[in-house]
Coordinates of C-alpha atoms in Angstrom, one line a residue:
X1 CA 280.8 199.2 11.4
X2 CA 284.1 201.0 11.9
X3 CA 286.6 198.1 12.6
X4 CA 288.5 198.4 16.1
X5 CA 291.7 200.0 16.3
X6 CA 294.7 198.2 16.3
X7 CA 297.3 198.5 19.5
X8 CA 300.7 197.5 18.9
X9 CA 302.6 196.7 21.8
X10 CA 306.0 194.8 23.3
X11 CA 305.6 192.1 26.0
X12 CA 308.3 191.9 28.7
X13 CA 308.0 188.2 30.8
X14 CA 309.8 188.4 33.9
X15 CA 311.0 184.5 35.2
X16 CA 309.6 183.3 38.4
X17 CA 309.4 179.8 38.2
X18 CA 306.1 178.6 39.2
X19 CA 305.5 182.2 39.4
X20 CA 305.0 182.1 35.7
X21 CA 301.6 180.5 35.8
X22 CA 300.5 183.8 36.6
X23 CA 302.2 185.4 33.3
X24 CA 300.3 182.6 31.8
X25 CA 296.8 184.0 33.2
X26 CA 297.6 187.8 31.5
X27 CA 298.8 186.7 28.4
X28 CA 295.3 184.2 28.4
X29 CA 293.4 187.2 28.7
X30 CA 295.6 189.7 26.5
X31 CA 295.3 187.3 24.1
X32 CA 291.5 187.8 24.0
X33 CA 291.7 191.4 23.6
X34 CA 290.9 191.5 20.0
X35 CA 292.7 195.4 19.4
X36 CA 296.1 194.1 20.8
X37 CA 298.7 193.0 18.2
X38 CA 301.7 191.7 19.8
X39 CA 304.9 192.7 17.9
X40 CA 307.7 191.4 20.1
X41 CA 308.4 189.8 23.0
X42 CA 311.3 189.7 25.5
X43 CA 311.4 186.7 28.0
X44 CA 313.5 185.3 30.7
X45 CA 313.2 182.1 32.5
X46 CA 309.5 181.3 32.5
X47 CA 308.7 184.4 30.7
X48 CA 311.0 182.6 27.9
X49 CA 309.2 179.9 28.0
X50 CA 305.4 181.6 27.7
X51 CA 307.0 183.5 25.2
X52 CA 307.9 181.0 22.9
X53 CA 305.0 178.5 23.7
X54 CA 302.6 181.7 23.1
X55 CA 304.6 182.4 19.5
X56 CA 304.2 179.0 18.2
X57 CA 300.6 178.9 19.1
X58 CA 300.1 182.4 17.3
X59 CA 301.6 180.9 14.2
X60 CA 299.9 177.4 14.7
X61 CA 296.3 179.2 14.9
X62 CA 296.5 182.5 16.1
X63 CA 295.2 184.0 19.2
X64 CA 293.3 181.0 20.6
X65 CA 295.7 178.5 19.8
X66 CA 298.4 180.0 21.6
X67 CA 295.8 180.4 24.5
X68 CA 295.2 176.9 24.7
X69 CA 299.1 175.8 24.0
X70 CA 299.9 177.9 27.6
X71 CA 297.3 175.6 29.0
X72 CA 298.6 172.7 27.7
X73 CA 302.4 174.1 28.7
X74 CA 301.4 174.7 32.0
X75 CA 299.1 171.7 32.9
X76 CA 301.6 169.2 31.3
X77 CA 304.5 170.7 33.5
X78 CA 302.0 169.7 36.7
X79 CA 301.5 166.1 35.4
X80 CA 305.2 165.6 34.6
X81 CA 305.7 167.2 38.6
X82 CA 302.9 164.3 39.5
X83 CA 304.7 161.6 37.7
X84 CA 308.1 162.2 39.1
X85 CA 306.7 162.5 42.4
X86 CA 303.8 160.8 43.0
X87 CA 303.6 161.8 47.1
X88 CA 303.6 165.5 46.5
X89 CA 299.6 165.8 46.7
X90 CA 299.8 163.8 49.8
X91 CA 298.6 166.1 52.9
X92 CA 301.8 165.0 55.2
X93 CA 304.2 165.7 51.9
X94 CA 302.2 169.4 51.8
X95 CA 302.8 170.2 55.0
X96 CA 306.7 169.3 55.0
X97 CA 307.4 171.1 51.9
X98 CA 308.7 174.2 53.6
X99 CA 311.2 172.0 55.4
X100 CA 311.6 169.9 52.4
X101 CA 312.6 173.3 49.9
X102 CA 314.7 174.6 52.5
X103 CA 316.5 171.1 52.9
X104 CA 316.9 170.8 49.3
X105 CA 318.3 174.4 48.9
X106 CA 320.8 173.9 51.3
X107 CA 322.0 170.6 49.6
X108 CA 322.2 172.4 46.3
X109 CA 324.9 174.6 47.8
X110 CA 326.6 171.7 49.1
X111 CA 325.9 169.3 46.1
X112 CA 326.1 170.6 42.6
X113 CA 324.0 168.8 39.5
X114 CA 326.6 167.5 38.1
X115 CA 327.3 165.3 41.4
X116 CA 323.9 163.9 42.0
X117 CA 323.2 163.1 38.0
X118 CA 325.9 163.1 35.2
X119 CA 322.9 163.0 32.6
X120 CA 321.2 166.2 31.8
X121 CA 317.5 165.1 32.5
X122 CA 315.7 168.5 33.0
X123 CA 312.4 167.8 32.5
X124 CA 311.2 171.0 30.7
X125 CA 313.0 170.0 27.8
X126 CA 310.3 166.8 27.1
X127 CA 307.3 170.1 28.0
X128 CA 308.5 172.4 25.3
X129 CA 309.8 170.0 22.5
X130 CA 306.2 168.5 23.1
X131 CA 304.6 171.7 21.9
X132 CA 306.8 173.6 20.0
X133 CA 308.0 173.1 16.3
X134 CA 311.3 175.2 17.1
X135 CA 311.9 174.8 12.9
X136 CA 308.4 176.9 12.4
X137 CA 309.8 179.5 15.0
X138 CA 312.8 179.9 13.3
X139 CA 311.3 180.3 9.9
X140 CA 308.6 182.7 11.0
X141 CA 308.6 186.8 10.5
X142 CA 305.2 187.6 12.3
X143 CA 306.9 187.9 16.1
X144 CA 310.1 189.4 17.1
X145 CA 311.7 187.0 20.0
X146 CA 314.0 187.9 22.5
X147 CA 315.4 185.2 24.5
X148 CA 318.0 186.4 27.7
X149 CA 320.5 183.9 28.8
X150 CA 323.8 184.9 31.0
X151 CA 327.1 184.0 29.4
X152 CA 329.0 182.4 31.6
X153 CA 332.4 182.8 31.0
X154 CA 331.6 186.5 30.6
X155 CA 328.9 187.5 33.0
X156 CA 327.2 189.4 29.9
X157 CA 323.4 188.9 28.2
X158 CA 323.4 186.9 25.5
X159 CA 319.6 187.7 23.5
X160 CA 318.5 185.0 21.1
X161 CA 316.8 185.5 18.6
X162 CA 313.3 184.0 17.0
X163 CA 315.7 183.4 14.0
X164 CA 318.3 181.4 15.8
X165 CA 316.2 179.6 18.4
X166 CA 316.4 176.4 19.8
X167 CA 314.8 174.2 22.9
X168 CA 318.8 174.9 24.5
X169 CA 318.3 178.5 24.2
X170 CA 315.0 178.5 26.1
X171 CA 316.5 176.0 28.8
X172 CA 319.2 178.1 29.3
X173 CA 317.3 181.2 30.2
X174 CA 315.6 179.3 32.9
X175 CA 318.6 177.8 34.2
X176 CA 319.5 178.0 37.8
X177 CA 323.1 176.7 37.8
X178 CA 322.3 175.4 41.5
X179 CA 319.6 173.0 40.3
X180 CA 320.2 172.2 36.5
X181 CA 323.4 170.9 34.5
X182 CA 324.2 174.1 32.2
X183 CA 323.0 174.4 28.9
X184 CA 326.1 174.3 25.9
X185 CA 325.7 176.3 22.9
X186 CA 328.0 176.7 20.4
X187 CA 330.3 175.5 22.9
X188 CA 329.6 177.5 25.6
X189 CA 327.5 177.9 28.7
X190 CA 324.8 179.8 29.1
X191 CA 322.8 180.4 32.6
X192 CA 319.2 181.9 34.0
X193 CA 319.2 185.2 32.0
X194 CA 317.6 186.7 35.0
X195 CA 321.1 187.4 36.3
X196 CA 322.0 189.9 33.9
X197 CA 318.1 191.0 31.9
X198 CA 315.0 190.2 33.7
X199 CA 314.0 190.9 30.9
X200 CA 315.9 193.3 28.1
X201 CA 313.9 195.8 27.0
X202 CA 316.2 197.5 25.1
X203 CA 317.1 195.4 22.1
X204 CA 313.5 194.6 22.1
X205 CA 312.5 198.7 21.5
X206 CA 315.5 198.9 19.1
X207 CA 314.3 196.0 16.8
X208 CA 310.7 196.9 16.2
X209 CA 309.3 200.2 15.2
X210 CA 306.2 200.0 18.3
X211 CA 306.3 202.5 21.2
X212 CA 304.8 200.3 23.8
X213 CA 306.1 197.7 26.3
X214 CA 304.3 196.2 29.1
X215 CA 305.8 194.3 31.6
X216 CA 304.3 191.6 33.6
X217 CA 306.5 192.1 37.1
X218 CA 306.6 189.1 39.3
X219 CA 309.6 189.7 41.4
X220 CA 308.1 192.3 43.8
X221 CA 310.9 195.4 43.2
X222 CA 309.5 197.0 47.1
X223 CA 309.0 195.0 50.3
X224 CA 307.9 196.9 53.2
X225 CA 308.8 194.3 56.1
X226 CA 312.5 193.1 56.5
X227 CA 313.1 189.3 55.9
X228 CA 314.4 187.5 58.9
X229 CA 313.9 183.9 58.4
X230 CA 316.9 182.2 56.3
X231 CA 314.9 181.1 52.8
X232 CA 313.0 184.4 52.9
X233 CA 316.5 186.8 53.0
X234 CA 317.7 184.6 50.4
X235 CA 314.6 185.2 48.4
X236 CA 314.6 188.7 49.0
X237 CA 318.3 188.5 47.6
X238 CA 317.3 186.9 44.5
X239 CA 314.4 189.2 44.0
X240 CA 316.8 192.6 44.5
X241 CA 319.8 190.6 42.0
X242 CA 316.7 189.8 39.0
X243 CA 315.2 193.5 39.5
X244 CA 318.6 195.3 39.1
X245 CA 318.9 195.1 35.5
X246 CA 315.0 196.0 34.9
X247 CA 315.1 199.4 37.2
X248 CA 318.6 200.3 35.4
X249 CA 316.5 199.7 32.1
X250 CA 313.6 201.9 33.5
X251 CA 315.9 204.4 34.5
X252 CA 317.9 204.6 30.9
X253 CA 314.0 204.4 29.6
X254 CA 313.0 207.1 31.9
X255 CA 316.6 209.8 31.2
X256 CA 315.8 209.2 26.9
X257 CA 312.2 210.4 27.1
X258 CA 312.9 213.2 29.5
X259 CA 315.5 214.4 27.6
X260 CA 313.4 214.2 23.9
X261 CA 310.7 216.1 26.0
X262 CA 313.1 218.7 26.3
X263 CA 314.2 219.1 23.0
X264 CA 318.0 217.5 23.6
X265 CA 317.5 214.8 21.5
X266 CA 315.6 214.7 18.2
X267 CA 312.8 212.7 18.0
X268 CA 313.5 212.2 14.6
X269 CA 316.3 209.9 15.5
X270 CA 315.2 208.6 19.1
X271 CA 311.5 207.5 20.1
X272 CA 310.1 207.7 23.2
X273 CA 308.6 204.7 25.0
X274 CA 305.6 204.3 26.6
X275 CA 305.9 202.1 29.3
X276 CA 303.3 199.9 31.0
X277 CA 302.9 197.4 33.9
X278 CA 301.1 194.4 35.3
X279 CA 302.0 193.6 38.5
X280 CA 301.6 190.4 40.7
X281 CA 301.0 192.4 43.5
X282 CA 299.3 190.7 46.5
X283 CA 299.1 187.8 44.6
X284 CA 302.5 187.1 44.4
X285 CA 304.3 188.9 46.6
X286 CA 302.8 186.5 50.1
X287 CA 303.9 183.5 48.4
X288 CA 306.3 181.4 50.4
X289 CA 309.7 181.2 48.5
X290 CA 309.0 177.4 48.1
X291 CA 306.1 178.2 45.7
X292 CA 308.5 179.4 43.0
X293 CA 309.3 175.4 42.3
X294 CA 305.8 174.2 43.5
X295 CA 304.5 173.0 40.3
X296 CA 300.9 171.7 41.7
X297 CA 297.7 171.9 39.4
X298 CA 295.4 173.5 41.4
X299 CA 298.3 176.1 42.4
X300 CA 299.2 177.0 39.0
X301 CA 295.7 177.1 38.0
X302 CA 295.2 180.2 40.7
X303 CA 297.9 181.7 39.5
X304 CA 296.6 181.8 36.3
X305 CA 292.8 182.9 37.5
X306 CA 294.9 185.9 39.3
X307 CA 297.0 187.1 36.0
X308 CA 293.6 187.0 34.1
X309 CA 292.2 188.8 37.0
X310 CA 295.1 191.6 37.0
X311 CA 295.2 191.6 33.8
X312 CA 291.2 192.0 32.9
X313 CA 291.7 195.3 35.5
X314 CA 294.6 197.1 33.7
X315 CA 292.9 196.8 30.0
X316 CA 289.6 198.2 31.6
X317 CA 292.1 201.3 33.3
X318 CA 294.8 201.6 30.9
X319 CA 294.3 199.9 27.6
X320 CA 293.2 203.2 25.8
X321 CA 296.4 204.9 26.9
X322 CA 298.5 201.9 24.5
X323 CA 299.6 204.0 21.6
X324 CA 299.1 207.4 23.6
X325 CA 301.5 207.8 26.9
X326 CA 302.6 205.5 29.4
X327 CA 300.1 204.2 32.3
X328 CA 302.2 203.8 35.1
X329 CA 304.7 206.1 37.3
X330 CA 308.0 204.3 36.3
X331 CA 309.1 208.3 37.0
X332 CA 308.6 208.6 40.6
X333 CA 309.2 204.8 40.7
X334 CA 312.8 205.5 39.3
X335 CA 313.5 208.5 41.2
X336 CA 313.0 206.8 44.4
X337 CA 315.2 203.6 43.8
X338 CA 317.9 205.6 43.0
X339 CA 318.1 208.5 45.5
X340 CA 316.8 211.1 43.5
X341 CA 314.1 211.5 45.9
X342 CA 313.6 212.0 49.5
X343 CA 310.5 209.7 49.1
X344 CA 310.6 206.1 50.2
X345 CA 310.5 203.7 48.0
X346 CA 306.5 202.7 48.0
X347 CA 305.2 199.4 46.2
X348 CA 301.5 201.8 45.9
X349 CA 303.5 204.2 43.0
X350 CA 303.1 200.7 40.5
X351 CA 299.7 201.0 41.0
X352 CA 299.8 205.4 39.8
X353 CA 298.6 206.7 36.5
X354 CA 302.1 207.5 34.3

């Protein structure tokens, strides 16, 4: 029997927060694709954190070890939620926790964390040093990882390393400066890479010699109806700030291969890329703002059932094309964020055959 073909390919993990549970889900079922080989991986925020926590497992046991370390990431961040709150499952505490997110959002622009704590006592840090031997990480050739963190005193991307990583790195590209202390390394602060890379793609593409990169989108880049109510306008704000630096990638991404297709660069010294997306969609994209920080069991556990779910429909439509051309219209999608169409912008183009 022939054996299978192998499909290199980059991952690109948007951050979400709780959103991330549904990164979990495709990379759960990705991981059981046995044709995939994952080269790289660029993540910010949550998608740093599945990234590492799905490295480790590769190297611990391959594909279903890192399958059942996201599990065990993801589940131990609800029972640490449980534990520090023990009235959250409560039915009255569920239906106040609209008014409780937006309560505690407007205290955190009056309040910063270094006024209600002068202890750093973010409790991902317990999750991940829990599960990851950040030693092994460093140590290990088999996955390239690409960590994005804002520098603070500069405003510019800083991109660990697998080679260089450690548990403040990862905390630091999911820091929200609003809600966290801020991460110090090498004496300097480093904040929610989402700001500046959400996620890099670039240095990713540069570093490994594979054509492909499929992104798992969680911020939804289109919204049809306009936000009125306070937490949703300053969720669509966030959303707009941690797509910016994704379409601007899409676009260079976009310009390079158009121009190799006509013969202006040599494709001796550039490659093109072949671009690919799963989206949250629906899934996603009704969620209440609060969700992003709603770390409940049964919530995260949908989340994941949906990424397997929209995952599970893009390897029956598009896994052949890996290795061939790209399977969605980042194109049109580029062209009509940035006025270089008289179309408007429509969320249905993610869903087009590149």
């Amino acid at each position: 029997m022939a054996e299978k073909q192998s499909r290199p390919i980059n991952l690109a993990l948007q951050g979400g927060g709780a959103h991330g549970a549904f990164t979990w889900g495709v990379l759960d079922r990705l991981l059981e694709e046995p044709t995939l080989e994952f080269t790289a991986v660029s993540g910010t925020s949550a998608g740093a954190m599945n990234a590492v926590v799905m490295a480790e497992g590769l190297l611990e046991g391959g594909n279903e070890q890192a399958r059942l370390q996201l599990e065990q990431f993801w589940l131990g961040i609800a029972d640490a939620a449980d534990r520090m709150n023990p009235f959250r499952n409560w039915p009255l505490y569920k239906m106040m926790e609209p008014v409780i997110f937006e309560a505690s959002m407007a205290a955190s622009r009056m309040f910063s964390p270094y006024d209600v704590s002068a202890t750093d006592n973010n409790p991902l840090r317990a999750a991940l040093l829990e599960l990851i031997d950040f030693e092994k990480v460093r140590r290990q050739r088999r996955i390239k990882l690409f960590i994005n963190t804002t520098h603070v005193a500069t405003g510019g991307l800083r991109c660990w390393r697998e080679h260089e990583l450690t548990v403040e790195m990862v905390l630091a590209s999911a820091c929200l400066p609003s809600l966290f202390q801020t991460p110090m390394i090498h004496g300097e602060g480093y904040w929610d890479g989402g700001y500046v890379a959400n996620p890099a793609i670039e240095p990713m593409t540069r570093a490994t010699d594979t054509d492909d990169v499929l992104i798992v989108q969680l911020n939804p880049i289109v919204r049809t109806e306009l936000p009125k109510k306070a937490a949703d306008i300053l969720d669509r704000l966030s959303e707009i700030s941690f797509n910016a630096s994704l379409i601007t990638e899409l676009r260079f991404i976009a310009e390079r291969n158009r121009l190799i297709n006509a013969g202006e660069l040599s494709p001796e010294r550039h490659r093109k890329t072949h671009m690919h997306m799963i989206h949250g969609d629906k899934a996603l994209d009704e969620l209440p703002p609060a969700s992003k920080l709603l770390a409940d069991r049964h919530f995260l556990l949908s989340l994941r059932d949906k990424g397997r779910e929209a995952a599970s429909e893009w390897i029956e439509r598009h896994l052949s094309k890996v290795g061939e051309r790209s399977s969605f219209n980042y194109n049109r999608l580029v062209n009509q964020l940035t006025q270089e169409s008289d179309e408007q912008p429509d969320p249905r183009v993610l869903r087009e055959d590149g």
